[in-house]
CSV table of C-alpha atoms and ligand atoms in Angstrom, one decimal:
chain,number,residue,atom,x,y,z
R,1,MET,CA,-0.3,-0.1,0.0
R,2,PRO,CA,1.5,3.1,-1.2
R,3,ALA,CA,0.1,6.8,-0.3
R,4,LEU,CA,-2.6,8.0,-0.1
R,5,VAL,CA,-4.7,11.7,0.0
R,6,LEU,CA,-6.9,12.9,2.1
R,7,LEU,CA,-8.7,16.8,1.1
R,8,GLY,CA,-12.0,18.8,1.5
R,9,ALA,CA,-14.1,18.0,-1.4
R,10,GLN,CA,-15.9,21.7,-0.7
R,11,TRP,CA,-15.5,24.5,0.3
R,12,GLY,CA,-12.6,23.3,3.7
R,13,ASP,CA,-14.5,22.0,6.5
R,14,GLU,CA,-15.6,18.8,6.2
R,15,GLY,CA,-14.1,16.9,8.8
R,16,LYS,CA,-10.2,16.5,7.4
R,17,GLY,CA,-9.2,16.4,10.7
R,18,LYS,CA,-11.3,14.2,12.1
R,19,ALA,CA,-11.5,11.8,8.8
R,20,THR,CA,-7.1,11.3,8.7
R,21,ASP,CA,-7.0,10.9,12.7
R,22,LEU,CA,-9.2,8.0,11.9
R,23,LEU,CA,-6.6,6.5,9.7
R,24,GLY,CA,-3.8,7.5,12.1
R,25,GLY,CA,-3.8,4.7,14.0
R,26,SER,CA,-2.9,2.4,10.7
R,27,VAL,CA,-0.9,4.6,8.9
R,28,ASP,CA,3.0,5.1,9.6
R,29,TYR,CA,2.8,8.8,8.0
R,30,VAL,CA,0.6,12.0,7.9
R,31,VAL,CA,1.9,15.1,6.0
R,32,ARG,CA,0.8,18.4,5.3
R,33,TYR,CA,1.8,19.2,2.5
R,34,GLN,CA,0.0,23.1,1.6
R,35,GLY,CA,-1.9,25.7,3.1
R,36,GLY,CA,-1.0,26.8,6.3
R,37,ASN,CA,-2.5,27.9,10.0
R,38,ASN,CA,-5.8,28.9,8.1
R,39,ALA,CA,-7.0,25.1,8.1
R,40,GLY,CA,-8.9,24.4,11.4
R,41,HIS,CA,-8.9,20.6,11.9
R,42,THR,CA,-10.9,19.0,14.8
R,43,VAL,CA,-10.4,15.9,16.5
R,44,VAL,CA,-12.1,14.8,19.3
R,45,VAL,CA,-10.7,12.1,20.7
R,46,GLY,CA,-13.2,10.5,23.8
R,47,ASP,CA,-13.7,13.2,26.1
R,48,GLN,CA,-11.0,15.0,24.6
R,49,LYS,CA,-11.4,18.5,21.5
R,50,TYR,CA,-8.0,19.6,19.8
R,51,ALA,CA,-8.5,22.2,17.1
R,52,LEU,CA,-5.3,21.6,14.7
R,53,HIS,CA,-4.1,24.7,12.7
R,54,LEU,CA,-0.5,24.1,11.5
R,55,LEU,CA,0.5,20.1,12.7
R,56,PRO,CA,-0.6,17.1,10.7
R,57,SER,CA,-4.0,15.1,12.5
R,58,GLY,CA,-1.8,12.0,12.8
R,59,ILE,CA,0.4,13.7,15.8
R,60,LEU,CA,-2.2,12.3,17.5
R,61,SER,CA,-2.0,8.8,17.3
R,62,PRO,CA,1.6,7.5,19.0
R,63,GLY,CA,2.6,5.5,15.8
R,64,CYS,CA,2.2,7.9,13.1
R,65,THR,CA,4.9,10.4,12.0
R,66,PRO,CA,3.4,13.5,11.5
R,67,VAL,CA,5.6,15.7,8.7
R,68,ILE,CA,5.3,19.4,7.4
R,69,GLY,CA,6.0,19.2,4.2
R,70,ASN,CA,8.0,21.2,1.7
R,71,GLY,CA,4.9,23.5,0.3
R,72,VAL,CA,2.8,24.7,3.7
R,73,VAL,CA,4.1,27.8,4.8
R,74,VAL,CA,4.9,28.4,8.4
R,75,ASP,CA,4.8,30.4,10.8
R,76,PRO,CA,7.3,29.1,13.7
R,77,SER,CA,4.7,30.6,17.0
R,78,VAL,CA,1.6,29.7,16.3
R,79,LEU,CA,3.4,26.0,15.2
R,80,LEU,CA,5.7,26.8,19.0
R,81,SER,CA,2.6,27.2,21.0
R,82,GLU,CA,0.6,24.6,19.1
R,83,LEU,CA,3.9,22.1,19.8
R,84,SER,CA,3.5,23.0,23.7
R,85,GLY,CA,-0.6,23.0,23.9
R,86,LEU,CA,0.1,19.6,23.7
R,87,ASN,CA,2.3,18.9,25.8
R,88,GLU,CA,0.5,20.3,27.8
R,89,ARG,CA,-2.0,17.8,27.8
R,90,GLY,CA,0.3,14.8,27.4
R,91,VAL,CA,0.7,14.7,23.5
R,92,ASP,CA,4.4,13.2,22.5
R,93,THR,CA,4.7,15.8,19.8
R,94,SER,CA,8.9,14.5,19.7
R,95,LYS,CA,8.1,12.9,15.9
R,96,LEU,CA,7.3,15.5,14.4
R,97,LEU,CA,9.8,16.2,11.1
R,98,LEU,CA,9.6,20.0,9.3
R,99,SER,CA,10.8,20.5,6.3
R,100,GLY,CA,13.8,22.4,5.5
R,101,ASN,CA,12.1,24.3,2.1
R,102,ALA,CA,8.9,25.2,3.8
R,103,HIS,CA,8.8,28.7,3.3
R,104,ILE,CA,8.3,31.4,6.3
R,105,ILE,CA,5.2,33.5,7.3
R,106,THR,CA,6.6,36.4,9.2
R,107,PRO,CA,5.2,39.0,11.1
R,108,TYR,CA,5.2,41.4,7.8
R,109,ASN,CA,3.4,38.9,5.6
R,110,VAL,CA,0.3,38.6,8.3
R,111,THR,CA,0.7,42.9,8.4
R,112,VAL,CA,0.1,43.1,4.6
R,113,ASP,CA,-2.7,40.2,4.4
R,114,LYS,CA,-4.7,42.5,7.1
R,115,VAL,CA,-3.6,45.6,5.2
R,116,THR,CA,-4.7,44.2,1.4
R,117,GLU,CA,-7.9,42.8,3.2
R,118,ARG,CA,-8.7,46.5,4.2
R,119,PHE,CA,-8.1,48.3,1.0
R,120,LEU,CA,-10.0,45.7,0.0
R,121,GLY,CA,-12.7,46.9,1.5
R,122,LYS,CA,-16.3,45.0,-0.3
R,123,ARG,CA,-14.2,43.7,-2.8
R,124,LYS,CA,-12.2,42.0,0.0
R,125,ILE,CA,-11.8,37.9,-0.3
R,126,GLY,CA,-12.6,37.8,4.1
R,127,THR,CA,-8.8,35.7,4.8
R,128,THR,CA,-8.2,33.9,7.9
R,129,GLY,CA,-5.6,37.2,8.3
R,130,ARG,CA,-3.0,34.9,9.0
R,131,GLY,CA,-0.4,35.9,6.3
R,132,ILE,CA,-0.9,32.7,4.1
R,133,GLY,CA,-2.1,35.0,0.4
R,134,PRO,CA,1.5,37.5,1.0
R,135,THR,CA,3.1,34.9,2.2
R,136,TYR,CA,3.6,32.4,-0.9
R,137,ALA,CA,3.2,35.6,-3.2
R,138,ASP,CA,6.5,36.4,-1.9
R,139,LYS,CA,7.6,32.4,-2.4
R,140,ILE,CA,6.1,32.6,-6.2
R,141,ASN,CA,8.0,36.8,-7.0
R,142,ARG,CA,11.4,34.0,-5.2
R,143,VAL,CA,11.6,36.9,-1.9
R,144,GLY,CA,10.4,34.1,0.0
R,145,ILE,CA,12.1,33.0,3.6
R,146,ARG,CA,12.2,29.3,4.1
R,147,VAL,CA,13.1,27.5,7.5
R,148,GLN,CA,16.4,26.0,6.4
R,149,ASP,CA,17.0,30.7,6.7
R,150,LEU,CA,17.1,30.8,10.2
R,151,TYR,CA,20.4,28.9,10.2
R,152,ASP,CA,22.1,31.5,8.2
R,153,GLU,CA,22.0,34.8,10.1
R,154,SER,CA,23.7,36.7,6.6
R,155,ILE,CA,21.7,35.4,4.4
R,156,LEU,CA,18.1,36.0,6.1
R,157,THR,CA,19.3,39.7,7.0
R,158,GLN,CA,19.9,40.3,3.0
R,159,LYS,CA,16.9,38.0,2.6
R,160,VAL,CA,14.0,40.2,5.0
R,161,GLU,CA,15.6,43.2,3.4
R,162,ALA,CA,14.5,42.0,0.1
R,163,ALA,CA,11.6,41.6,0.7
R,164,LEU,CA,10.7,44.2,2.8
R,165,ASP,CA,12.4,46.9,0.5
R,166,VAL,CA,9.3,47.1,-1.4
R,167,LYS,CA,6.7,46.1,1.2
R,168,ASN,CA,8.1,48.9,3.0
R,169,GLN,CA,7.6,51.1,0.6
R,170,ILE,CA,4.2,50.2,-0.5
R,171,LEU,CA,3.1,49.8,3.5
R,172,THR,CA,4.6,53.8,3.6
R,173,LYS,CA,3.2,55.0,0.6
R,174,LEU,CA,0.2,52.9,-0.1
R,175,TYR,CA,-1.2,52.0,2.9
R,176,ASN,CA,-0.4,55.3,5.1
R,177,ARG,CA,1.2,52.5,7.1
R,178,ARG,CA,5.1,52.3,9.3
R,179,ALA,CA,8.1,51.0,7.8
R,180,ILE,CA,9.1,47.7,9.6
R,181,ALA,CA,12.7,46.9,10.6
R,182,VAL,CA,14.8,44.7,9.2
R,183,ASP,CA,17.1,43.5,12.3
R,184,GLN,CA,13.7,43.2,13.9
R,185,VAL,CA,12.0,40.9,11.8
R,186,VAL,CA,15.4,39.1,11.8
R,187,GLU,CA,16.1,38.8,15.3
R,188,GLU,CA,12.6,37.4,16.0
R,189,LEU,CA,13.2,35.4,13.8
R,190,LEU,CA,16.1,34.0,14.8
R,191,GLY,CA,14.5,33.2,17.7
R,192,TYR,CA,13.1,30.4,16.2
R,193,ALA,CA,16.0,28.5,15.7
R,194,ASP,CA,16.9,26.3,18.2
R,195,LYS,CA,12.8,25.5,19.4
R,196,LEU,CA,12.7,24.8,15.5
R,197,ALA,CA,15.4,22.3,15.1
R,198,PRO,CA,15.0,19.7,16.5
R,199,TYR,CA,12.7,18.7,13.9
R,200,VAL,CA,13.6,20.4,10.8
R,201,SER,CA,14.5,17.1,8.6
R,202,ASP,CA,15.1,16.6,4.2
R,203,THR,CA,11.5,15.6,4.7
R,204,VAL,CA,10.7,14.8,1.1
R,205,LEU,CA,14.6,12.3,1.4
R,206,VAL,CA,12.3,10.6,4.8
R,207,LEU,CA,8.9,9.9,2.9
R,208,ASN,CA,10.7,8.3,-0.4
R,209,GLN,CA,12.8,6.0,1.7
R,210,ALA,CA,9.3,5.8,3.8
R,211,LEU,CA,7.3,4.6,0.3
R,212,GLU,CA,10.5,1.8,-0.6
R,213,GLU,CA,9.9,0.4,2.3
R,214,ASP,CA,6.7,0.0,1.7
R,215,LYS,CA,5.8,2.4,4.1
R,216,VAL,CA,2.0,4.0,4.6
R,217,VAL,CA,1.7,7.3,3.6
R,218,LEU,CA,-1.2,9.6,4.7
R,219,PHE,CA,-1.1,13.4,3.0
R,220,GLU,CA,-3.8,15.6,4.9
R,221,GLY,CA,-5.4,17.9,2.9
R,222,GLY,CA,-6.0,21.7,3.7
R,223,GLN,CA,-9.2,23.7,2.8
R,224,GLY,CA,-10.9,22.3,0.0
R,225,THR,CA,-11.1,21.6,-3.3
R,226,LEU,CA,-13.1,24.4,-5.1
R,227,LEU,CA,-11.1,26.8,-2.7
R,228,ASP,CA,-7.7,25.7,-5.1
R,229,ILE,CA,-5.8,28.7,-6.0
R,230,ASP,CA,-6.5,27.1,-10.1
R,231,HIS,CA,-9.5,25.0,-9.9
R,232,GLY,CA,-11.3,26.7,-7.2
R,233,THR,CA,-13.7,30.0,-7.2
R,234,TYR,CA,-10.6,32.0,-7.8
R,235,PRO,CA,-9.9,35.3,-6.8
R,236,PHE,CA,-12.4,33.7,-3.6
R,237,VAL,CA,-9.6,31.1,-3.2
R,238,THR,CA,-7.1,30.1,-1.2
R,239,SER,CA,-3.2,30.9,-2.4
R,240,SER,CA,-2.0,27.0,-2.5
R,241,ASN,CA,-3.6,23.3,-4.0
R,242,PRO,CA,-5.2,21.2,-1.6
R,243,THR,CA,-6.5,19.6,-4.7
R,244,ALA,CA,-4.7,16.0,-5.2
R,245,GLY,CA,-1.6,17.2,-7.3
R,246,GLY,CA,-0.4,19.6,-4.7
R,247,ALA,CA,0.5,16.2,-2.2
R,248,CYS,CA,2.7,15.7,-4.7
R,249,THR,CA,4.8,19.4,-5.5
R,250,GLY,CA,3.8,20.4,-2.0
R,251,ALA,CA,5.9,16.4,-0.6
R,252,GLY,CA,7.9,16.3,-3.5
R,253,VAL,CA,6.4,12.6,-4.0
R,254,GLY,CA,5.8,11.7,-7.5
R,255,PRO,CA,1.8,11.1,-8.7
R,256,THR,CA,3.2,7.2,-9.4
R,257,LYS,CA,3.3,6.7,-5.5
R,258,ILE,CA,-0.7,7.5,-5.1
R,259,SER,CA,-3.1,4.5,-4.8
R,260,ARG,CA,-6.2,6.4,-3.1
R,261,VAL,CA,-7.4,9.6,-3.7
R,262,ILE,CA,-10.2,10.2,-0.9
R,263,GLY,CA,-12.4,13.4,-1.3
R,264,ILE,CA,-14.1,14.2,2.4
R,265,LEU,CA,-18.1,15.2,1.4
R,266,LYS,CA,-20.3,17.0,4.3
R,267,ALA,CA,-23.5,15.9,3.6
R,268,TYR,CA,-24.6,19.6,3.1
R,269,THR,CA,-22.1,22.4,2.4
R,270,THR,CA,-21.2,25.1,3.9
R,271,ARG,CA,-18.5,28.4,2.6
R,272,VAL,CA,-16.4,30.4,5.5
R,273,GLY,CA,-15.5,34.3,3.9
R,274,ALA,CA,-16.7,36.0,0.1
R,275,GLY,CA,-17.6,34.4,-2.9
R,276,PRO,CA,-20.2,32.2,-5.0
R,277,PHE,CA,-21.7,29.5,-3.6
R,278,PRO,CA,-25.2,28.6,-5.2
R,279,THR,CA,-26.9,26.6,-2.8
R,280,GLU,CA,-26.5,29.1,0.1
R,281,LEU,CA,-29.6,28.9,2.6
R,282,PHE,CA,-31.1,32.2,4.2
R,283,ASP,CA,-33.5,31.4,6.1
R,284,GLU,CA,-34.2,29.1,8.5
R,285,ASP,CA,-32.7,26.0,7.3
R,286,GLY,CA,-29.3,27.8,7.2
R,287,GLU,CA,-30.0,29.0,10.8
R,288,ALA,CA,-30.8,25.4,11.7
R,289,LEU,CA,-28.2,23.8,9.3
R,290,ARG,CA,-25.6,26.2,11.4
R,291,ARG,CA,-26.6,25.5,14.4
R,292,ILE,CA,-26.7,21.6,14.9
R,293,GLY,CA,-23.6,21.1,13.3
R,294,GLY,CA,-22.1,23.4,15.0
R,295,GLU,CA,-20.9,25.1,12.0
R,296,ARG,CA,-19.1,28.4,13.3
R,297,GLY,CA,-14.7,28.4,11.7
R,298,VAL,CA,-12.3,26.6,14.4
R,299,THR,CA,-9.7,29.5,13.0
R,300,THR,CA,-11.9,33.2,12.7
R,301,GLY,CA,-14.6,31.7,15.2
R,302,ARG,CA,-16.5,33.2,12.2
R,303,ASP,CA,-20.4,31.9,11.3
R,304,ARG,CA,-20.0,29.2,8.5
R,305,ARG,CA,-22.5,29.8,5.2
R,306,CYS,CA,-24.8,27.2,5.1
R,307,GLY,CA,-26.5,25.7,2.2
R,308,TRP,CA,-28.3,22.0,0.7
R,309,PHE,CA,-25.2,19.8,-0.7
R,310,ASP,CA,-24.9,20.6,-4.2
R,311,ALA,CA,-23.6,17.5,-6.7
R,312,VAL,CA,-22.2,19.5,-9.1
R,313,ILE,CA,-19.6,20.4,-6.8
R,314,ALA,CA,-19.0,16.7,-5.7
R,315,ARG,CA,-18.8,15.3,-9.6
R,316,TYR,CA,-16.2,19.0,-10.4
R,317,ALA,CA,-14.1,17.3,-7.3
R,318,THR,CA,-14.3,14.1,-8.4
R,319,ARG,CA,-12.5,15.0,-11.5
R,320,VAL,CA,-10.0,17.7,-10.6
R,321,ASN,CA,-8.8,15.3,-8.3
R,322,GLY,CA,-9.2,11.8,-9.3
R,323,LEU,CA,-11.5,10.5,-6.5
R,324,THR,CA,-11.2,7.5,-6.0
R,325,ASP,CA,-13.5,7.3,-2.8
R,326,PHE,CA,-15.4,9.3,-0.5
R,327,PHE,CA,-15.4,10.5,3.3
R,328,LEU,CA,-19.4,10.9,4.0
R,329,THR,CA,-19.6,13.4,6.7
R,330,LYS,CA,-22.4,15.1,9.5
R,331,LEU,CA,-25.3,12.6,8.2
R,332,ASP,CA,-26.2,12.8,11.6
R,333,VAL,CA,-27.1,16.7,10.6
R,334,LEU,CA,-29.6,16.0,8.5
R,335,THR,CA,-31.7,14.4,11.1
R,336,GLY,CA,-35.6,15.5,11.5
R,337,TRP,CA,-36.0,17.3,8.1
R,338,GLU,CA,-39.9,15.8,6.2
R,339,GLN,CA,-37.5,16.9,2.6
R,340,ILE,CA,-33.9,16.7,2.0
R,341,PRO,CA,-33.2,19.1,-0.9
R,342,VAL,CA,-29.9,18.5,-3.3
R,343,CYS,CA,-28.3,19.9,-6.3
R,344,VAL,CA,-28.1,18.2,-9.1
R,345,ALA,CA,-27.6,21.0,-11.7
R,346,TYR,CA,-27.6,24.7,-12.2
R,347,GLU,CA,-29.4,27.0,-14.2
R,348,ILE,CA,-27.4,29.4,-15.7
R,349,ASP,CA,-29.0,32.6,-18.0
R,350,GLY,CA,-32.1,29.6,-18.5
R,351,LYS,CA,-31.1,26.7,-19.5
R,352,ARG,CA,-29.5,23.8,-17.6
R,353,VAL,CA,-26.5,23.3,-16.5
R,354,GLU,CA,-25.2,20.0,-15.2
R,355,GLU,CA,-20.9,20.5,-14.7
R,356,LEU,CA,-19.4,23.5,-13.1
R,357,PRO,CA,-18.8,26.4,-15.9
R,358,TYR,CA,-14.5,27.3,-16.0
R,359,SER,CA,-16.6,30.7,-16.0
R,360,GLN,CA,-16.7,32.9,-13.2
R,361,THR,CA,-19.4,35.2,-14.5
R,362,ASP,CA,-21.8,32.2,-15.4
R,363,PHE,CA,-20.9,30.7,-12.2
R,364,HIS,CA,-22.5,33.1,-10.2
R,365,HIS,CA,-25.5,33.7,-12.3
R,366,ALA,CA,-25.6,29.7,-10.8
R,367,LYS,CA,-29.3,29.0,-9.6
R,368,PRO,CA,-29.6,25.9,-7.9
R,369,VAL,CA,-32.0,22.8,-9.6
R,370,TYR,CA,-33.4,20.4,-6.5
R,371,GLU,CA,-34.5,17.1,-6.1
R,372,MET,CA,-36.1,16.5,-2.7
R,373,LEU,CA,-34.9,13.7,-1.3
R,374,PRO,CA,-37.1,11.9,1.4
R,375,GLY,CA,-36.0,12.7,5.3
R,376,TRP,CA,-35.4,10.7,7.7
R,377,ASN,CA,-36.2,11.2,11.3
R,378,GLU,CA,-34.6,8.2,13.8
R,379,ASP,CA,-31.4,8.7,16.2
R,380,ILE,CA,-28.3,7.8,13.5
R,381,SER,CA,-25.1,8.3,15.8
R,382,LYS,CA,-25.4,5.0,16.9
R,383,ALA,CA,-24.8,3.3,13.2
R,384,LYS,CA,-21.9,1.2,12.6
R,385,THR,CA,-23.2,-0.4,9.8
R,386,PHE,CA,-24.9,0.8,6.5
R,387,ALA,CA,-27.5,-1.0,7.3
R,388,ASP,CA,-28.3,0.6,10.6
R,389,LEU,CA,-29.3,3.8,9.1
R,390,PRO,CA,-32.3,4.5,8.6
R,391,LYS,CA,-34.3,3.8,4.2
R,392,ASN,CA,-33.8,7.3,4.1
R,393,ALA,CA,-30.8,7.8,4.9
R,394,GLN,CA,-29.3,4.5,2.9
R,395,ALA,CA,-31.7,6.4,0.0
R,396,TYR,CA,-29.8,9.7,0.7
R,397,VAL,CA,-26.3,8.5,0.7
R,398,LYS,CA,-27.0,6.0,-2.4
R,399,ALA,CA,-28.3,9.1,-4.5
R,400,LEU,CA,-25.4,10.9,-3.8
R,401,GLU,CA,-23.0,8.8,-4.5
R,402,GLU,CA,-24.7,7.9,-7.8
R,403,MET,CA,-24.2,11.9,-8.3
R,404,SER,CA,-20.9,12.4,-6.8
R,405,GLY,CA,-19.1,10.3,-9.5
R,406,ALA,CA,-17.3,8.4,-6.6
R,407,PRO,CA,-18.0,5.3,-4.0
R,408,ILE,CA,-18.9,6.3,-0.7
R,409,SER,CA,-16.5,4.0,1.0
R,410,ALA,CA,-17.1,5.9,4.8
R,411,ILE,CA,-20.1,7.7,6.4
R,412,GLY,CA,-19.2,10.1,9.4
R,413,VAL,CA,-22.7,10.2,12.1
R,414,GLY,CA,-20.9,12.5,14.6
R,415,PRO,CA,-17.7,14.3,16.2
R,416,GLY,CA,-15.7,11.4,17.9
R,417,ARG,CA,-13.7,8.5,16.1
R,418,ASP,CA,-16.1,6.2,16.5
R,419,GLU,CA,-18.8,7.9,14.9
R,420,THR,CA,-18.2,6.5,11.9
R,421,ILE,CA,-19.9,3.6,9.0
R,422,GLU,CA,-16.4,2.1,7.3
R,423,ILE,CA,-18.6,0.4,4.0
R,424,ASN,CA,-15.1,0.1,2.2
R,425,SER,CA,-11.7,-0.3,4.0
R,426,PHE,CA,-9.1,1.8,3.3
R,427,LEU,CA,-6.2,0.4,3.6
L,1,LIG,P1,-12.2,20.3,8.5
L,1,LIG,O1,-11.5,21.3,8.6
L,1,LIG,O2,-12.1,19.7,7.5
L,1,LIG,O3,-11.1,19.3,9.5
L,1,LIG,O4,-13.1,20.6,9.5
L,1,LIG,P2,-13.1,21.3,10.7
L,1,LIG,O5,-12.7,20.4,11.8
L,1,LIG,O6,-13.4,22.8,10.2
L,1,LIG,O7,-14.8,21.5,10.8
L,1,LIG,C1,-15.8,19.8,10.9
L,1,LIG,C2,-16.6,20.1,12.1
L,1,LIG,O8,-17.2,19.3,12.5
L,1,LIG,C3,-16.3,19.6,13.3
L,1,LIG,O9,-16.0,20.1,14.7
L,1,LIG,C4,-15.7,18.3,13.4
L,1,LIG,O10,-15.8,17.1,14.8
L,1,LIG,C5,-16.7,18.2,13.4
L,1,LIG,N1,-17.8,16.8,12.8
L,1,LIG,C6,-16.8,15.8,11.5
L,1,LIG,N2,-17.4,14.5,11.6
L,1,LIG,C7,-18.0,14.7,11.4
L,1,LIG,C8,-20.0,13.8,12.1
L,1,LIG,O11,-19.7,12.8,11.1
L,1,LIG,N3,-21.1,14.5,12.7
L,1,LIG,C9,-20.8,15.4,13.6
L,1,LIG,N4,-21.9,15.8,14.0
L,1,LIG,N5,-19.8,15.8,13.2
L,1,LIG,C10,-18.8,16.2,12.6
L,2,LIG,P1,-9.6,24.1,6.7
L,2,LIG,O1,-8.3,22.8,6.5
L,2,LIG,C1,-12.5,27.0,5.0
L,2,LIG,C2,-11.3,29.9,3.4
L,2,LIG,C3,-10.8,31.7,4.0
L,2,LIG,C4,-11.4,33.0,2.8
L,2,LIG,C5,-10.2,31.9,2.0
L,2,LIG,C6,-9.0,33.3,1.4
L,2,LIG,O2,-9.8,24.3,8.4
L,2,LIG,O3,-10.9,23.5,6.0
L,2,LIG,P2,-6.9,32.4,3.4
L,2,LIG,O4,-6.5,33.2,4.6
L,2,LIG,O5,-6.2,31.4,2.7
L,2,LIG,O6,-6.0,33.2,2.5
L,2,LIG,O7,-8.4,33.0,3.3
L,2,LIG,O8,-10.2,30.5,2.3
L,2,LIG,N1,-10.1,29.6,4.2
L,2,LIG,C7,-11.1,28.5,4.8
L,2,LIG,N2,-12.2,27.8,4.5
L,2,LIG,N3,-11.6,26.0,5.6
L,2,LIG,C8,-10.7,25.9,5.5
L,2,LIG,O9,-9.3,25.3,6.3
L,2,LIG,C9,-10.3,27.5,5.1
L,2,LIG,N4,-8.8,28.2,4.8
L,2,LIG,C10,-9.2,29.3,4.4
L,2,LIG,O10,-12.2,31.9,5.2
L,2,LIG,O11,-12.3,32.4,2.0
L,3,LIG,MG1,-12.3,23.3,9.0
C-alpha cells in the first residue's frame, strides 16, 4: 500500500481532521502538503477535543510520524505554541518532521494580509488574516524566507532586506503605515531557530525512503477543492493547491506513488469568507444547519455560511482530484427534515447546466436545480453499519454517491472517532 491523499471536496471544513485521525492509527506518516494555519482541523478523541491548525492530525496517533512538507507555509510562533499546547495535554510531539524548504510566514506577511483586505473593502476575500496569501506571493516572487534560512544569519538578513525593500514602500506610501525594521524581523526569526532545530529535516528524502520500504503515507489536505488557487472559485480562494496534485509538489512525492485519493464531503455544504455559493440558504433551514452542525470556524470563529448538498461540486471534485472514494461526513446533522433538497444541476441564464462552468460570471449566475429526497427522524449517531441506517438515510447516501461519481466508503454520524460507518476499507 503506497500513498493516500485525503482532501476537502468542497470549500473546507468537511471533517478532514476527524477522517485523518481515524486513519492515523493505521498509517506510518501523516503529511500536510499545503496551506498553513489558515486551516482548523478538529479531532475528537473520547472526551478530548483538539483544534489543529498547522500540525497534521496524525500527531494524535502515537505510532504515526507527523510531517510538515515543503509546500506548507509555517508561522513559527503558531507552530511552537501548538506544540507546547499539545505537550501540556500529554501528547508526544517529538517525532514531528519539518521541511527545511517550507516557507516561513513572517510578521510582515501577516501585516500585508490584513492591510490588503482592509484596502479591498467590499471586494475583500475574507481571508483568515494569517498571512497565507502574501507568504505564497513572496515564494512565487522568489523573495520568500525558508525554514533553512533561520540557520544562516547573513543570508536571512539579506533576504529579509530584499523582501522589505518593496513592501516598506507599499506600506508607507500606499497604505500609510509605518515601515517594518529589518533587524527586528531578523531578531524575531532567529529566536525561533534553536526551538525548531530538532524537527527540521529533508522530508522529501524521508518520505520517499519510507515509500520504498512499503510504509503507508497519508497526505492530509487543508482547505478544499473549491478553494484551490487553480481549480477553485478564483479569486475567492486560498493561495495554494489543496487538490490532489498539490500533494506531489507539496511533499516531493511522484504521482505514481499515490494509489488512493479520498474526498471528504459534507452531507450539506458550508463556506467561510466571501465568494459564490449557489446552494447557500438565508432562511431558517440555513440557521438550523448552522446550529445543529455547529458551523462556526475553528480558526477565526466566524459563522460558516450553510446550504444544501451540491452534487455539481462533488462531481467536479471527483474529476479534478481523480477521487477514488468519498468519506461522507455529518449525515447525522440532517436528521429531522421531512424532505432534503439536493442540488443536481444549475440553471444559468435560463439553461440547465450539469457541470461546473469554468466562467466566473456564469458561476455567479448559477441557480441551483433541486431534487427533493425524503428525510428521516431516527437518531443515527449510534449506527455502526450501513444497514443500521433508516431506509431514507440509506437512499440519501446512495443518491449522493450516484450523483457524485465515486463510491462513498465511509459515513460520519458524529464527531467522535468511533462515530463512523466504514463501508470499504481505506487501507
Ligand atoms: P476540517 O477543517 O475539514 O478538519 O473540518 P473542521 O474541523 O473545521 O469542521 C468539521 C466539524 O465537524 C468539526 O467540529 C468536527 O468535530 C465535526 N465533525 C466531523 N465529522 C462529523 C460527523 O460525522 N458528524 C458530526 N456531527 N460532526 C462531525
Ligand atoms: P480547513 O483546512 C474553510 C478560506 C477563507 C477565505 C479564503 C482565503 O479548516 O478546511 P486565506 O486565509 O487562506 O488566504 O483565506 O479561504 N479558508 C478556509 N475556509 N476552511 C479552511 O481550512 C480555510 N482556509 C482558508 O475563509 O475565504
Ligand atoms: Mg476547518
